[in-house]
Short mmCIF file of C-alpha atoms and ligand atoms in Angstrom, two decimals:
data_model
loop_
_atom_site.label_atom_id
_atom_site.label_comp_id
_atom_site.label_asym_id
_atom_site.label_seq_id
_atom_site.Cartn_x
_atom_site.Cartn_y
_atom_site.Cartn_z
CA MET A 12 105.51 150.28 141.21
CA GLU A 13 105.37 146.92 142.91
CA GLN A 14 105.68 143.64 141.50
CA THR A 15 105.42 140.14 142.49
CA PHE A 16 106.00 136.48 140.67
CA ILE A 17 103.27 134.37 139.99
CA MET A 18 103.27 130.70 138.44
CA ILE A 19 100.67 128.74 137.78
CA LYS A 20 101.36 125.05 138.60
CA PRO A 21 101.37 121.71 136.39
CA ASP A 22 97.86 120.90 137.19
CA GLY A 23 96.17 124.68 136.74
CA VAL A 24 98.28 124.41 133.30
CA GLN A 25 96.83 120.58 132.43
CA ARG A 26 93.04 121.40 133.65
CA GLY A 27 92.92 124.66 131.35
CA LEU A 28 92.84 127.31 133.74
CA VAL A 29 95.49 129.77 132.41
CA GLY A 30 92.98 131.86 130.63
CA GLU A 31 90.37 132.07 133.70
CA ILE A 32 93.62 133.04 135.97
CA ILE A 33 95.37 135.77 134.26
CA GLY A 34 91.85 137.17 133.19
CA ARG A 35 91.34 137.56 137.24
CA PHE A 36 94.72 139.81 137.50
CA GLU A 37 94.11 141.20 134.26
CA LYS A 38 90.36 142.60 135.11
CA LYS A 39 91.72 143.55 138.80
CA GLY A 40 93.84 146.17 137.15
CA PHE A 41 97.27 144.81 137.42
CA SER A 42 99.97 144.76 134.57
CA LEU A 43 101.31 141.80 133.00
CA LYS A 44 104.97 142.46 132.71
CA GLY A 45 106.42 138.43 132.09
CA LEU A 46 105.28 135.45 131.13
CA LYS A 47 106.08 132.16 129.71
CA LEU A 48 105.27 128.52 129.49
CA LEU A 49 108.10 126.21 131.03
CA THR A 50 108.88 123.33 132.27
CA VAL A 51 111.33 123.45 135.17
CA GLY A 52 113.99 120.58 136.56
CA GLN A 53 114.83 119.37 140.33
CA ALA A 54 117.52 121.66 140.81
CA PHE A 55 115.27 125.01 139.85
CA ALA A 56 112.36 123.69 141.58
CA GLU A 57 114.54 122.72 145.02
CA LYS A 58 115.63 126.59 144.94
CA HIS A 59 112.30 128.05 144.01
CA TYR A 60 111.07 126.39 147.43
CA ALA A 61 114.46 126.34 149.12
CA ASP A 62 112.57 128.00 152.24
CA LEU A 63 110.52 124.87 152.69
CA SER A 64 113.62 122.29 152.35
CA SER A 65 112.88 120.84 156.01
CA LYS A 66 109.30 120.16 155.52
CA PRO A 67 108.01 116.53 155.37
CA PHE A 68 105.88 117.71 152.00
CA PHE A 69 109.33 119.07 149.97
CA ASN A 70 110.41 115.88 147.83
CA GLY A 71 106.60 115.80 146.56
CA LEU A 72 105.82 119.57 146.16
CA VAL A 73 109.31 119.43 144.18
CA GLU A 74 107.90 116.57 142.31
CA TYR A 75 104.33 118.05 141.82
CA ILE A 76 106.38 121.77 140.19
CA ILE A 77 108.10 119.87 137.73
CA SER A 78 105.48 117.58 136.80
CA GLY A 79 104.53 119.57 133.63
CA PRO A 80 104.79 122.79 132.04
CA VAL A 81 104.45 126.11 134.62
CA VAL A 82 103.00 129.44 133.56
CA ALA A 83 105.43 132.09 134.75
CA MET A 84 104.42 135.45 135.56
CA VAL A 85 105.29 138.64 136.40
CA TRP A 86 102.50 141.02 137.94
CA GLU A 87 102.77 144.73 138.51
CA GLY A 88 100.07 147.41 140.45
CA LYS A 89 99.86 148.84 143.82
CA ASN A 90 99.93 146.58 146.78
CA VAL A 91 100.12 143.59 143.92
CA VAL A 92 102.28 141.19 146.61
CA THR A 93 99.29 141.33 148.54
CA THR A 94 96.61 141.72 146.75
CA GLY A 95 97.87 138.67 144.44
CA ARG A 96 97.74 136.56 147.66
CA LYS A 97 94.04 137.09 148.42
CA ILE A 98 93.38 136.82 144.67
CA ILE A 99 94.78 133.63 145.20
CA GLY A 100 93.58 132.36 148.58
CA ALA A 101 94.66 130.30 151.60
CA THR A 102 97.80 128.05 151.04
CA ASN A 103 94.65 125.28 151.44
CA PRO A 104 92.17 125.30 149.13
CA ALA A 105 89.62 123.77 152.38
CA GLU A 106 90.21 126.82 153.84
CA SER A 107 90.29 129.28 150.64
CA ALA A 108 87.43 131.64 150.16
CA PRO A 109 84.76 130.66 147.64
CA GLY A 110 85.90 134.11 144.67
CA THR A 111 89.67 132.95 145.23
CA ILE A 112 91.55 131.02 142.54
CA ARG A 113 92.33 128.14 145.16
CA GLY A 114 88.50 128.66 146.81
CA ASP A 115 87.42 128.30 143.69
CA PHE A 116 88.89 125.97 141.28
CA ALA A 117 91.08 123.43 144.06
CA ILE A 118 90.64 121.14 146.87
CA ASP A 119 94.17 119.58 147.92
CA ILE A 120 96.98 121.77 149.98
CA GLY A 121 99.35 119.40 147.20
CA ARG A 122 97.37 120.50 144.41
CA ASN A 123 96.32 124.21 144.57
CA VAL A 124 97.00 125.49 141.07
CA ILE A 125 98.81 128.22 141.63
CA HIS A 126 102.36 130.17 143.43
CA GLY A 127 102.35 133.81 144.55
CA SER A 128 105.30 135.57 146.07
CA ASP A 129 104.63 136.23 149.79
CA ALA A 130 106.22 139.67 150.48
CA VAL A 131 108.01 142.16 148.16
CA GLU A 132 111.53 140.88 149.33
CA SER A 133 110.62 137.32 148.07
CA ALA A 134 109.29 138.58 144.92
CA LYS A 135 112.35 140.43 144.19
CA LYS A 136 114.37 137.45 144.82
CA GLU A 137 111.79 134.86 142.74
CA ILE A 138 111.53 137.11 139.54
CA GLY A 139 115.62 137.07 139.51
CA LEU A 140 115.04 133.23 139.44
CA TRP A 141 112.67 133.00 137.01
CA PHE A 142 113.46 136.05 135.00
CA PRO A 143 117.06 136.14 134.39
CA GLU A 144 116.79 138.11 131.00
CA GLY A 145 114.77 140.65 132.57
CA VAL A 146 110.72 141.64 132.28
CA ALA A 147 109.02 143.95 129.98
CA ASN A 148 108.95 147.81 130.73
CA TRP A 149 105.96 149.07 129.35
CA SER A 150 102.54 151.01 130.97
CA SER A 151 99.20 150.64 130.26
CA SER A 152 97.08 153.23 128.55
CA LEU A 153 94.48 152.73 131.40
CA HIS A 154 96.93 153.93 134.09
CA PRO A 155 94.28 157.05 135.45
CA TRP A 156 91.70 155.27 134.69
CA ILE A 157 92.46 152.48 137.41
CA TYR A 158 94.59 155.12 139.66
CA GLU A 159 93.60 158.45 141.29
P1 IDP B 230 101.63 129.15 149.50
O1 IDP B 230 102.13 128.61 148.20
O2 IDP B 230 100.22 129.56 150.12
O3 IDP B 230 102.87 130.47 149.84
P2 IDP B 230 103.58 127.77 151.21
O4 IDP B 230 103.24 127.68 152.85
O5 IDP B 230 104.71 128.73 150.59
O6 IDP B 230 102.56 128.12 150.60
O7 IDP B 230 104.39 126.69 150.63
C1 IDP B 230 104.28 126.31 149.51
C2 IDP B 230 103.01 125.41 148.96
O8 IDP B 230 103.63 123.99 149.46
C3 IDP B 230 102.19 125.16 148.86
O9 IDP B 230 100.86 126.22 147.80
C4 IDP B 230 101.23 123.68 148.66
O10 IDP B 230 101.49 123.51 147.28
C5 IDP B 230 102.64 122.71 149.27
N1 IDP B 230 102.09 122.61 150.80
C6 IDP B 230 102.02 123.31 151.83
N2 IDP B 230 101.82 122.68 152.60
C7 IDP B 230 101.71 121.43 152.44
C8 IDP B 230 101.20 120.38 153.29
O11 IDP B 230 101.17 120.37 154.47
N3 IDP B 230 101.44 119.11 152.23
C9 IDP B 230 101.40 119.07 150.80
N4 IDP B 230 101.80 120.31 150.18
C10 IDP B 230 101.83 121.70 151.08
MG1 MG B 231 105.09 130.37 150.20
#
């Protein structure tokens, strides 16, 4: 089953959105496979966002991500990478549809509350980076009520 890496950024933690965000993924029917609250350092944040290192906003982005604790999660389910991105909404909250996390809870692109992997390959890479210890192995007893 497909997995994705979801991170509630420091603004989402500070603003008390952790329960709300987890609830949206849970209620959709996805399964939580990994969860931890941690503060990462500069080198780790730079590694996570390595693909964006040439962008003008890179330094500000790294400062933002290391500014407080984040909630790192692994969620599992059919098409969870693509559907997870839809639940999160467009990168710029000004363009995120209402009903999405960023559409409902964010205003500025540099304070957009949440990260989600953009492809199955990047999800694998990010899960390996954030959960080197591995994730939980369990399956929900609700599976037949969620999948046909
Ligand atoms: P994504 O988070 O929707 O995948 P990316 O393009 O991968 O978007 O960018 C990573 C993060 O960098 C964004 O979520 C946002 O916090 C920040 N970011 C992206 N573009 C800008 C920008 O133009 N100004 C400031 N921050 C940006
Ligand atoms: Mg991205």
